Amino acid sequence: MQPVVRAFGAALASSALVLGAAQIAVAAPEGQPEAAGYKVGAIEWKPCEEVPTVDCGFLELPIDYAKPNGEKFKLAVSRRKANDQANKIGSMVINPGGPGGSGVDFSFGADRYFSKEIVDKFDVIGFDPRGVARSQPIKCSGDVLQRQPSEYPKTKDEFDKLVAFNKELRADCRKVSGAIFDHASTYDVANDIDSIRRALGEKKISYYGVSYGTIMGQHYAAQYGKNIRAMIIDSNMDHSLGTWKFLETEARGAQDMFNEWVKWSDRTPSSPFYGKDLRKIWKDLLAKAGRGELKDQNGRVITRENLGGNIVGMGYGPAFKPFADYIATLASGAPVAAKFAEGETYENPFAGIFCNDYNLRVGSWGEYQALNAMENRIAPDSVGSSIGHGAMMGCVGFPKATNAQRPLKIKGAPKILMTNSRYDTATVYEWAVNAHRQSRDTTVFVTYEGWGHGVYDRSDCTLKINNEYLVSLKLPRNGTTCAAVEPSVQEAGVLSAKPKIAGPF
């Protein structure tokens, strides 16, 4: 499983979680009808330019389903035909996460991500969600993006400057991108998925969504449950959490991963910190960063937030050994790269997608101070969660989300397989626990007891469960666990050729 270090582009559980969800429960978004009333055209398939063995095409759809005769956009779709067409089960729609991940690109490597029995029996259908990549992407002016202030304001004036910047950025993105900007939420995407199903002529579809793709799956199941044959939602978002709980759970996930990294070092002779007090070494590095004494190979200061934020990136793999080597170099005083990273993606759909899916709004400098103090208290070693903090601050100053959080309610769907790693710095385990609690009648929850983002092929156990369900609809007992597999360098993604899960979620 290949990790992806977080990138927000330029903008960028316990019973208490249920209480947090109840406080923000809302009805389904108003003025956003289902896609059933829109007549879907055919997809004209042609060999994809990038991978000719995969078919590519476009599906013309309304930007606003409430105005089916209004402005249209072209949704990019791909199809990797099942190897064994005579015994094909059907179509499986896939999404690699994001927000902003390209499902078309993901489909190009489907035969390297999914097992042979899956690509033998399913037409794998990728798509670029509206506002992403080939599907009328959300764009912003480069000169505006370059002026982004720090997402870690130290004064009220710096906070106010970030709010002003975000407002300017949002206005610019809307102007440059057009109407799609206001209609790129995951609720809209769920309607598009059903339009794809109808264009394919399928009565029911299977679906595999990982990371941010799980919100798409959750929304689709809530709106179109009867049209699902099988669904796997892997590494789950929780679309019910308010600002405080969102940040709190992300911070706890980052701190847990730091603790797991220390435990790995204590038991692994190949770690450069084996037999040493890694917690003290790390604490000393954080102190140096806080004094402005840590610098990268270009002479730029590495802040406490920079240093702690690397914990999140390390956790995707997890890249325990590469990260330990990086920190050993840093601790020795030798020059290092600006940040520990295995690869970053840079798109800017964040403002139009995430900020319309999550109503994470910080209303004042005082509220920010309280939130920031909380995340640092919970996660002192990772300095909060860089991904949770960035998500929250990327939406500061925005109006209310059009597809705001609400408890997950699924009706009319078959049993859905929900999976999550116990230790995941992106989609933390608490999120999956809470999402399952809200959908316990329709989801079967499987826990991988190890580390990292994405569960599908973490072990023989997870692979068997996923494949048996997709092929034969056989599900394990709810609450099943798969044992952790000790990560190697290859499993950390350093040498892996597998397609990437899109970041940050």
Short mmCIF file of C-alpha atoms in Angstrom, two decimals:
data_model
loop_
_atom_site.label_atom_id
_atom_site.label_comp_id
_atom_site.label_asym_id
_atom_site.label_seq_id
_atom_site.Cartn_x
_atom_site.Cartn_y
_atom_site.Cartn_z
CA MET A 1 0.00 0.00 0.00
CA GLN A 2 1.59 3.24 -1.12
CA PRO A 3 1.26 6.19 1.26
CA VAL A 4 0.93 9.78 0.27
CA VAL A 5 2.22 12.60 2.44
CA ARG A 6 -0.49 15.18 3.04
CA ALA A 7 -0.96 18.14 0.73
CA PHE A 8 -3.77 20.64 0.96
CA GLY A 9 -2.59 22.53 -2.09
CA ALA A 10 -2.33 26.21 -1.46
CA ALA A 11 -5.25 26.41 1.00
CA LEU A 12 -4.46 24.15 2.85
CA ALA A 13 -13.85 7.23 19.00
CA SER A 14 -15.57 7.54 22.13
CA SER A 15 -19.21 8.05 23.13
CA ALA A 16 -18.42 11.73 23.34
CA LEU A 17 -18.26 11.75 19.53
CA VAL A 18 -21.93 10.94 19.30
CA LEU A 19 -22.72 13.91 21.52
CA GLY A 20 -20.62 16.11 19.26
CA ALA A 21 -22.52 14.83 16.24
CA ALA A 22 -25.89 15.44 17.81
CA GLN A 23 -25.08 19.07 18.34
CA ILE A 24 -24.66 19.67 14.62
CA ALA A 25 -27.25 17.29 13.16
CA VAL A 26 -28.91 18.77 10.11
CA ALA A 27 -31.27 17.60 7.43
CA ALA A 28 -30.06 16.65 3.96
CA PRO A 29 -28.88 19.71 2.02
CA GLU A 30 -31.73 21.75 0.67
CA GLY A 31 -32.05 22.47 -3.03
CA GLN A 32 -29.91 19.50 -4.05
CA PRO A 33 -32.20 16.93 -5.65
CA GLU A 34 -31.19 13.42 -6.56
CA ALA A 35 -29.98 12.60 -10.05
CA ALA A 36 -32.86 10.27 -10.87
CA GLY A 37 -34.83 13.03 -12.59
CA TYR A 38 -32.06 13.82 -15.05
CA LYS A 39 -31.82 11.91 -18.33
CA VAL A 40 -28.29 10.59 -18.61
CA GLY A 41 -26.64 10.28 -22.01
CA ALA A 42 -24.22 7.65 -23.25
CA ILE A 43 -20.47 7.62 -22.71
CA GLU A 44 -18.44 7.56 -25.91
CA TRP A 45 -15.53 5.31 -24.97
CA LYS A 46 -12.08 5.69 -26.53
CA PRO A 47 -8.67 4.28 -25.55
CA CYS A 48 -7.13 6.48 -22.85
CA GLU A 49 -4.16 8.46 -24.08
CA GLU A 50 -2.13 7.59 -20.98
CA VAL A 51 -3.04 3.87 -20.86
CA PRO A 52 -4.62 2.66 -24.13
CA THR A 53 -5.75 -0.63 -22.56
CA VAL A 54 -8.18 1.41 -20.44
CA ASP A 55 -11.18 3.19 -21.97
CA CYS A 56 -11.82 6.88 -21.30
CA GLY A 57 -14.83 9.07 -21.91
CA PHE A 58 -16.96 11.91 -20.61
CA LEU A 59 -20.45 12.06 -19.21
CA GLU A 60 -22.22 15.39 -19.61
CA LEU A 61 -24.05 16.30 -16.42
CA PRO A 62 -25.70 19.38 -14.93
CA ILE A 63 -23.57 21.46 -12.61
CA ASP A 64 -26.69 21.94 -10.49
CA TYR A 65 -29.12 19.00 -10.50
CA ALA A 66 -31.84 21.41 -9.35
CA LYS A 67 -31.44 23.03 -12.78
CA PRO A 68 -31.11 20.04 -15.13
CA ASN A 69 -31.42 22.25 -18.20
CA GLY A 70 -28.85 24.71 -16.92
CA GLU A 71 -25.07 24.82 -17.29
CA LYS A 72 -23.38 21.46 -17.86
CA PHE A 73 -19.92 20.07 -17.25
CA LYS A 74 -18.12 16.97 -18.50
CA LEU A 75 -17.37 14.29 -15.92
CA ALA A 76 -14.28 12.27 -16.83
CA VAL A 77 -14.88 8.51 -16.56
CA SER A 78 -12.64 5.50 -17.24
CA ARG A 79 -13.27 1.79 -17.65
CA ARG A 80 -10.80 -1.02 -17.24
CA LYS A 81 -12.69 -3.99 -18.64
CA ALA A 82 -12.76 -7.22 -16.67
CA ASN A 83 -10.16 -9.66 -17.94
CA ASP A 84 -12.72 -12.49 -17.92
CA GLN A 85 -15.72 -10.93 -19.64
CA ALA A 86 -17.56 -14.25 -19.87
CA ASN A 87 -17.66 -14.49 -16.08
CA LYS A 88 -17.87 -10.81 -15.26
CA ILE A 89 -19.77 -9.97 -12.08
CA GLY A 90 -20.42 -6.32 -12.95
CA SER A 91 -18.97 -2.83 -12.60
CA MET A 92 -17.03 -1.57 -9.59
CA VAL A 93 -16.72 2.20 -9.20
CA ILE A 94 -13.57 3.30 -7.36
CA ASN A 95 -12.27 6.46 -5.70
CA PRO A 96 -8.80 7.01 -4.12
CA GLY A 97 -9.68 9.86 -1.74
CA GLY A 98 -8.50 13.43 -1.55
CA PRO A 99 -10.38 15.65 -1.66
CA GLY A 100 -9.06 15.98 -5.17
CA GLY A 101 -7.89 12.47 -6.01
CA SER A 102 -8.25 11.30 -9.60
CA GLY A 103 -10.23 8.08 -9.91
CA VAL A 104 -9.27 7.93 -13.59
CA ASP A 105 -5.59 7.82 -12.68
CA PHE A 106 -6.38 5.30 -9.94
CA SER A 107 -8.02 3.01 -12.50
CA PHE A 108 -4.89 3.03 -14.66
CA GLY A 109 -3.12 1.03 -11.96
CA ALA A 110 -6.10 -1.04 -10.82
CA ASP A 111 -4.35 -4.27 -11.77
CA ARG A 112 -1.50 -3.33 -9.40
CA TYR A 113 -3.78 -2.30 -6.56
CA PHE A 114 -6.51 -4.95 -6.61
CA SER A 115 -6.00 -8.72 -6.69
CA LYS A 116 -6.16 -10.59 -9.98
CA GLU A 117 -9.50 -12.16 -9.11
CA ILE A 118 -11.00 -8.67 -8.77
CA VAL A 119 -9.75 -7.25 -12.07
CA ASP A 120 -10.69 -10.56 -13.72
CA LYS A 121 -14.32 -10.31 -12.63
CA PHE A 122 -15.10 -6.56 -12.55
CA ASP A 123 -15.10 -3.71 -14.97
CA VAL A 124 -13.21 -1.18 -12.84
CA ILE A 125 -14.77 2.26 -13.29
CA GLY A 126 -12.77 5.33 -12.32
CA PHE A 127 -13.93 8.92 -12.39
CA ASP A 128 -12.53 12.33 -11.58
CA PRO A 129 -15.01 13.94 -9.18
CA ARG A 130 -16.47 17.25 -10.28
CA GLY A 131 -13.97 20.04 -9.71
CA VAL A 132 -11.02 17.64 -9.97
CA ALA A 133 -8.41 16.94 -12.65
CA ARG A 134 -10.20 16.27 -15.97
CA SER A 135 -13.67 17.13 -14.61
CA GLN A 136 -13.66 20.93 -14.85
CA PRO A 137 -11.08 21.36 -12.09
CA ILE A 138 -11.35 24.08 -9.48
CA LYS A 139 -8.57 26.57 -10.14
CA CYS A 140 -7.20 29.62 -8.38
CA SER A 141 -4.84 32.39 -9.43
CA GLY A 142 -1.22 31.65 -8.71
CA ASP A 143 -0.44 35.14 -7.51
CA VAL A 144 -3.12 34.80 -4.84
CA LEU A 145 -1.97 31.33 -3.77
CA GLN A 146 1.58 32.55 -3.28
CA ARG A 147 0.48 35.04 -0.65
CA GLN A 148 -0.86 32.45 1.79
CA PRO A 149 0.06 33.36 5.39
CA SER A 150 0.87 30.82 8.08
CA GLU A 151 -1.91 28.52 9.23
CA TYR A 152 -0.40 28.81 12.72
CA PRO A 153 -1.05 32.47 13.63
CA LYS A 154 0.75 33.70 16.75
CA THR A 155 -1.19 36.95 17.18
CA LYS A 156 -4.67 38.27 16.54
CA ASP A 157 -3.30 40.31 13.67
CA GLU A 158 -1.88 37.18 12.02
CA PHE A 159 -5.21 35.38 12.55
CA ASP A 160 -7.09 38.28 10.94
CA LYS A 161 -4.69 38.24 7.99
CA LEU A 162 -5.35 34.52 7.45
CA VAL A 163 -9.13 35.12 7.54
CA ALA A 164 -8.75 37.94 4.99
CA PHE A 165 -6.56 35.78 2.77
CA ASN A 166 -9.01 32.86 2.82
CA LYS A 167 -11.85 35.18 1.84
CA GLU A 168 -9.77 36.58 -1.01
CA LEU A 169 -8.76 33.08 -2.10
CA ARG A 170 -12.33 31.81 -2.08
CA ALA A 171 -13.55 34.77 -4.14
CA ASP A 172 -10.71 34.24 -6.62
CA CYS A 173 -11.32 30.49 -6.92
CA ARG A 174 -15.04 31.07 -7.54
CA LYS A 175 -14.27 33.65 -10.21
CA VAL A 176 -11.67 31.52 -11.98
CA SER A 177 -13.56 28.21 -11.67
CA GLY A 178 -17.10 29.33 -12.37
CA ALA A 179 -20.32 27.72 -11.19
CA ILE A 180 -18.73 24.35 -10.44
CA PHE A 181 -17.10 25.86 -7.34
CA ASP A 182 -20.42 26.12 -5.51
CA HIS A 183 -21.55 22.63 -6.61
CA ALA A 184 -18.56 20.40 -5.86
CA SER A 185 -19.59 18.92 -2.53
CA THR A 186 -19.64 15.19 -1.95
CA TYR A 187 -23.43 15.27 -1.97
CA ASP A 188 -23.22 16.38 -5.61
CA VAL A 189 -20.62 13.68 -6.28
CA ALA A 190 -22.96 10.97 -4.96
CA ASN A 191 -25.51 12.09 -7.55
CA ASP A 192 -22.82 11.86 -10.22
CA ILE A 193 -21.99 8.30 -9.18
CA ASP A 194 -25.56 7.27 -9.77
CA SER A 195 -25.50 9.02 -13.12
CA ILE A 196 -22.47 6.88 -13.97
CA ARG A 197 -24.40 3.76 -12.94
CA ARG A 198 -27.27 4.66 -15.22
CA ALA A 199 -24.97 5.53 -18.11
CA LEU A 200 -23.35 2.09 -17.76
CA GLY A 201 -26.78 0.45 -17.87
CA GLU A 202 -26.19 -1.25 -14.53
CA LYS A 203 -29.07 -1.97 -12.16
CA LYS A 204 -26.60 -2.19 -9.27
CA ILE A 205 -22.95 -1.30 -8.86
CA SER A 206 -20.16 -2.29 -6.51
CA TYR A 207 -18.05 0.45 -4.97
CA TYR A 208 -14.62 0.71 -3.39
CA GLY A 209 -13.73 4.04 -1.80
CA VAL A 210 -10.73 4.76 0.38
CA SER A 211 -10.11 7.77 2.62
CA TYR A 212 -12.14 10.76 1.33
CA GLY A 213 -13.75 8.27 -1.04
CA THR A 214 -15.54 6.86 2.00
CA ILE A 215 -17.64 10.03 2.33
CA MET A 216 -18.68 9.52 -1.29
CA GLY A 217 -19.60 5.95 -0.45
CA GLN A 218 -21.46 6.94 2.70
CA HIS A 219 -23.44 9.61 0.84
CA TYR A 220 -24.19 7.23 -2.02
CA ALA A 221 -25.42 4.56 0.39
CA ALA A 222 -27.62 7.11 2.17
CA GLN A 223 -29.13 8.39 -1.08
CA TYR A 224 -29.04 5.33 -3.37
CA GLY A 225 -28.73 2.31 -1.09
CA LYS A 226 -30.97 0.15 -3.26
CA ASN A 227 -28.57 0.56 -6.19
CA ILE A 228 -25.63 -1.03 -4.38
CA ARG A 229 -24.50 -4.62 -4.95
CA ALA A 230 -21.43 -4.40 -2.66
CA MET A 231 -19.57 -1.51 -1.04
CA ILE A 232 -16.22 -1.29 0.74
CA ILE A 233 -15.43 1.92 2.57
CA ASP A 234 -11.79 1.72 3.58
CA SER A 235 -10.20 4.17 6.09
CA ASN A 236 -13.24 6.15 7.02
CA MET A 237 -14.09 9.80 7.35
CA ASP A 238 -16.68 10.75 9.97
CA HIS A 239 -19.04 13.30 8.47
CA SER A 240 -20.71 14.10 11.78
CA LEU A 241 -18.02 15.84 13.81
CA GLY A 242 -17.98 19.51 14.76
CA THR A 243 -14.82 21.61 14.79
CA TRP A 244 -13.69 20.70 18.32
CA LYS A 245 -14.16 16.94 17.95
CA PHE A 246 -12.65 16.92 14.47
CA LEU A 247 -9.48 18.58 15.71
CA GLU A 248 -9.38 16.60 18.96
CA THR A 249 -9.63 13.20 17.26
CA GLU A 250 -7.03 14.10 14.63
CA ALA A 251 -4.62 15.26 17.33
CA ARG A 252 -5.10 12.07 19.31
CA GLY A 253 -4.40 10.01 16.18
CA ALA A 254 -1.15 11.88 15.54
CA GLN A 255 0.05 11.44 19.13
CA ASP A 256 -0.85 7.74 19.05
CA MET A 257 1.26 7.32 15.90
CA PHE A 258 4.21 9.04 17.57
CA ASN A 259 3.90 6.62 20.49
CA GLU A 260 3.77 3.66 18.09
CA TRP A 261 6.91 4.93 16.32
CA VAL A 262 8.75 5.04 19.64
CA LYS A 263 7.58 1.50 20.47
CA TRP A 264 8.76 0.31 17.05
CA SER A 265 12.18 1.86 17.65
CA ASP A 266 12.44 0.24 21.06
CA ARG A 267 11.85 -3.24 19.59
CA THR A 268 13.67 -2.90 16.26
CA PRO A 269 17.48 -3.29 16.15
CA SER A 270 17.70 -1.59 12.74
CA SER A 271 16.35 1.65 14.18
CA PRO A 272 19.09 4.25 14.68
CA PHE A 273 17.51 4.91 18.10
CA TYR A 274 17.39 1.29 19.26
CA GLY A 275 18.47 1.21 22.91
CA LYS A 276 18.30 5.01 23.17
CA ASP A 277 15.83 7.39 24.80
CA LEU A 278 13.98 8.47 21.68
CA ARG A 279 11.39 10.46 23.61
CA LYS A 280 14.11 12.65 25.13
CA ILE A 281 15.87 13.05 21.79
CA TRP A 282 12.60 14.13 20.19
CA LYS A 283 11.79 16.50 23.03
CA ASP A 284 15.18 18.14 22.66
CA LEU A 285 14.64 18.55 18.90
CA LEU A 286 11.26 20.17 19.48
CA ALA A 287 12.88 22.55 21.95
CA LYS A 288 15.57 23.47 19.41
CA ALA A 289 12.90 24.03 16.78
CA GLY A 290 11.00 26.24 19.20
CA ARG A 291 14.14 28.38 19.63
CA GLY A 292 14.62 28.65 15.88
CA GLU A 293 17.82 26.58 15.97
CA LEU A 294 16.78 23.80 13.54
CA LYS A 295 17.37 24.49 9.85
CA ASP A 296 17.10 22.52 6.63
CA GLN A 297 19.80 22.18 3.98
CA ASN A 298 18.71 25.48 2.43
CA GLY A 299 19.12 27.35 5.69
CA ARG A 300 15.39 27.70 6.33
CA VAL A 301 14.14 27.38 9.88
CA ILE A 302 12.26 24.18 10.78
CA THR A 303 9.55 25.21 13.23
CA ARG A 304 7.99 23.06 15.93
CA GLU A 305 4.89 22.76 13.73
CA ASN A 306 7.05 21.71 10.75
CA LEU A 307 8.82 19.06 12.78
CA GLY A 308 5.73 17.71 14.52
CA GLY A 309 3.75 17.73 11.30
CA ASN A 310 6.07 15.11 9.85
CA ILE A 311 4.50 12.55 12.21
CA VAL A 312 1.33 12.66 10.13
CA GLY A 313 3.21 12.09 6.87
CA MET A 314 5.21 9.27 8.41
CA GLY A 315 2.01 7.58 9.57
CA TYR A 316 0.54 7.00 6.12
CA GLY A 317 2.97 4.17 5.31
CA PRO A 318 3.90 3.86 8.06
CA ALA A 319 7.44 4.90 7.19
CA PHE A 320 8.92 4.15 10.61
CA LYS A 321 12.46 3.35 9.41
CA PRO A 322 12.85 6.16 6.82
CA PHE A 323 11.52 8.65 9.35
CA ALA A 324 13.88 7.40 12.05
CA ASP A 325 16.81 7.77 9.64
CA TYR A 326 15.68 11.31 8.81
CA ILE A 327 15.43 12.27 12.48
CA ALA A 328 18.81 10.69 13.22
CA THR A 329 20.38 12.91 10.56
CA LEU A 330 18.59 15.93 11.98
CA ALA A 331 19.69 15.12 15.53
CA SER A 332 23.31 14.76 14.40
CA GLY A 333 23.30 18.32 13.10
CA ALA A 334 23.81 17.28 9.48
CA PRO A 335 21.84 19.15 6.76
CA VAL A 336 18.48 17.61 5.87
CA ALA A 337 15.69 18.24 3.39
CA ALA A 338 13.04 20.81 4.30
CA LYS A 339 10.67 18.08 5.43
CA PHE A 340 10.43 14.33 5.59
CA ALA A 341 8.34 13.38 2.56
CA GLU A 342 7.84 10.50 0.14
CA GLY A 343 5.82 12.52 -2.34
CA GLU A 344 3.31 15.32 -2.35
CA THR A 345 0.38 16.13 -4.57
CA TYR A 346 -0.65 19.68 -5.33
CA GLU A 347 -4.14 20.44 -6.53
CA ASN A 348 -6.51 23.08 -5.18
CA PRO A 349 -10.00 21.57 -4.97
CA PHE A 350 -9.93 21.95 -1.19
CA ALA A 351 -11.90 25.19 -0.90
CA GLY A 352 -14.75 24.05 -3.13
CA ILE A 353 -14.97 20.48 -1.81
CA PHE A 354 -13.81 20.12 1.79
CA CYS A 355 -15.04 23.51 2.97
CA ASN A 356 -18.49 22.69 1.57
CA ASP A 357 -18.49 19.23 3.15
CA TYR A 358 -17.27 20.27 6.58
CA ASN A 359 -18.53 23.29 8.45
CA LEU A 360 -15.30 23.65 10.45
CA ARG A 361 -15.39 27.33 11.24
CA VAL A 362 -13.29 29.23 13.77
CA GLY A 363 -15.11 32.44 14.56
CA SER A 364 -12.53 34.42 16.50
CA TRP A 365 -8.94 34.68 17.65
CA GLY A 366 -10.01 33.59 21.12
CA GLU A 367 -11.69 30.47 19.79
CA TYR A 368 -8.59 29.64 17.77
CA GLN A 369 -6.40 29.97 20.84
CA ALA A 370 -8.61 27.55 22.76
CA LEU A 371 -8.61 25.02 19.90
CA ASN A 372 -4.86 25.28 19.37
CA ALA A 373 -4.17 24.86 23.10
CA MET A 374 -6.39 21.76 23.13
CA GLU A 375 -4.66 20.06 20.20
CA ASN A 376 -1.22 20.78 21.67
CA ARG A 377 -2.31 19.44 25.05
CA ILE A 378 -3.56 16.20 23.51
CA ALA A 379 -0.64 15.79 21.12
CA PRO A 380 2.45 17.50 22.55
CA ASP A 381 4.93 15.40 20.55
CA SER A 382 3.28 15.87 17.14
CA VAL A 383 2.30 19.49 17.99
CA GLY A 384 -1.34 18.66 17.33
CA SER A 385 -2.24 17.20 13.95
CA SER A 386 -0.94 18.99 10.89
CA ILE A 387 -3.69 17.51 8.73
CA GLY A 388 -6.51 18.31 11.15
CA HIS A 389 -5.15 21.79 11.83
CA GLY A 390 -4.67 22.53 8.13
CA ALA A 391 -8.18 21.36 7.28
CA MET A 392 -9.68 23.60 9.94
CA MET A 393 -7.63 26.68 9.10
CA GLY A 394 -8.09 26.25 5.35
CA CYS A 395 -11.79 27.07 5.84
CA VAL A 396 -11.44 29.98 8.29
CA GLY A 397 -13.45 32.94 7.05
CA PHE A 398 -15.62 30.88 4.69
CA PRO A 399 -19.43 30.98 4.76
CA LYS A 400 -21.33 27.97 6.07
CA ALA A 401 -20.86 24.67 4.27
CA THR A 402 -23.60 23.64 1.82
CA ASN A 403 -23.20 19.95 2.72
CA ALA A 404 -22.60 20.34 6.44
CA GLN A 405 -21.96 17.45 8.82
CA ARG A 406 -24.80 15.24 10.00
CA PRO A 407 -25.15 11.73 11.44
CA LEU A 408 -24.87 8.90 8.92
CA LYS A 409 -28.24 7.33 8.13
CA ILE A 410 -28.33 4.50 5.61
CA LYS A 411 -31.57 2.87 4.55
CA GLY A 412 -32.31 0.28 1.89
CA ALA A 413 -28.68 -0.71 1.34
CA PRO A 414 -27.16 -4.18 1.63
CA LYS A 415 -24.53 -4.90 4.24
CA ILE A 416 -21.50 -2.66 3.68
CA LEU A 417 -17.91 -3.58 4.62
CA MET A 418 -16.19 -0.87 6.67
CA THR A 419 -12.46 -1.20 7.43
CA ASN A 420 -9.84 0.87 9.24
CA SER A 421 -6.35 0.59 10.68
CA ARG A 422 -6.07 0.91 14.43
CA TYR A 423 -3.35 3.53 13.91
CA ASP A 424 -3.98 5.95 11.04
CA THR A 425 -2.98 9.62 11.18
CA ALA A 426 -5.30 10.66 8.34
CA THR A 427 -8.61 8.90 8.93
CA VAL A 428 -8.23 8.11 12.60
CA TYR A 429 -9.68 4.95 14.11
CA GLU A 430 -12.18 6.89 16.22
CA TRP A 431 -13.82 8.16 13.03
CA ALA A 432 -14.52 4.66 11.78
CA VAL A 433 -15.80 3.56 15.19
CA ASN A 434 -18.24 6.45 15.26
CA ALA A 435 -19.32 6.07 11.62
CA HIS A 436 -20.01 2.40 12.31
CA ARG A 437 -21.95 3.28 15.45
CA GLN A 438 -24.20 5.51 13.37
CA SER A 439 -24.75 2.78 10.74
CA ARG A 440 -24.47 -0.40 12.79
CA ASP A 441 -27.50 -1.98 11.11
CA THR A 442 -25.95 -1.70 7.66
CA THR A 443 -22.16 -1.82 8.16
CA VAL A 444 -19.86 -4.67 9.18
CA PHE A 445 -16.72 -3.30 10.80
CA VAL A 446 -13.30 -4.93 10.44
CA THR A 447 -10.21 -3.58 12.23
CA TYR A 448 -6.65 -3.99 11.01
CA GLU A 449 -4.69 -3.90 14.26
CA GLY A 450 -1.66 -2.31 12.67
CA TRP A 451 -0.58 1.00 11.22
CA GLY A 452 -1.08 3.08 8.11
CA HIS A 453 -3.61 4.57 5.76
CA GLY A 454 -5.57 2.12 3.63
CA VAL A 455 -6.46 -1.43 4.66
CA TYR A 456 -7.28 -3.41 1.49
CA ASP A 457 -4.05 -5.41 1.14
CA ARG A 458 -2.37 -4.81 4.49
CA SER A 459 -2.23 -8.53 5.20
CA ASP A 460 -3.45 -11.89 3.92
CA CYS A 461 -6.31 -11.50 6.40
CA THR A 462 -7.51 -8.13 5.11
CA LEU A 463 -7.06 -9.16 1.48
CA LYS A 464 -9.09 -12.35 1.94
CA ILE A 465 -11.94 -10.51 3.68
CA ASN A 466 -12.12 -7.78 1.03
CA ASN A 467 -11.92 -10.10 -1.96
CA GLU A 468 -14.37 -12.68 -0.65
CA TYR A 469 -16.91 -9.94 -0.03
CA LEU A 470 -16.48 -8.34 -3.45
CA VAL A 471 -16.69 -11.63 -5.33
CA SER A 472 -19.18 -13.70 -3.33
CA LEU A 473 -20.73 -11.13 -0.93
CA LYS A 474 -19.44 -13.21 1.98
CA LEU A 475 -18.92 -11.03 5.04
CA PRO A 476 -17.01 -11.75 8.26
CA ARG A 477 -18.50 -11.39 11.70
CA ASN A 478 -18.94 -7.79 12.74
CA GLY A 479 -16.01 -6.74 14.93
CA THR A 480 -13.52 -9.05 13.22
CA THR A 481 -9.88 -8.05 13.61
CA CYS A 482 -6.80 -8.76 11.49
CA ALA A 483 -3.44 -8.90 13.25
CA ALA A 484 -0.82 -6.23 12.61
CA VAL A 485 1.98 -6.96 10.17
CA GLU A 486 5.33 -5.44 11.07
CA PRO A 487 6.10 -2.76 8.46
CA SER A 488 9.18 -3.11 6.29
CA VAL A 489 10.83 -0.39 4.22
CA GLN A 490 8.97 -1.64 1.16
CA GLU A 491 5.65 -1.62 2.97
CA ALA A 492 6.36 1.96 3.99
CA GLY A 493 5.95 2.78 0.32
CA VAL A 494 9.51 3.84 -0.39
CA LEU A 495 9.97 1.29 -3.16
CA SER A 496 6.34 0.39 -3.83
CA ALA A 497 4.96 0.68 -7.35
CA LYS A 498 1.36 0.53 -6.25
CA PRO A 499 -0.99 3.37 -7.19
CA LYS A 500 -1.21 6.05 -4.54
CA ILE A 501 -4.10 6.79 -2.28
CA ALA A 502 -4.82 10.47 -2.75
CA GLY A 503 -3.98 12.82 0.11
CA PRO A 504 -4.57 14.27 2.54
CA PHE A 505 -7.65 12.10 3.26
#
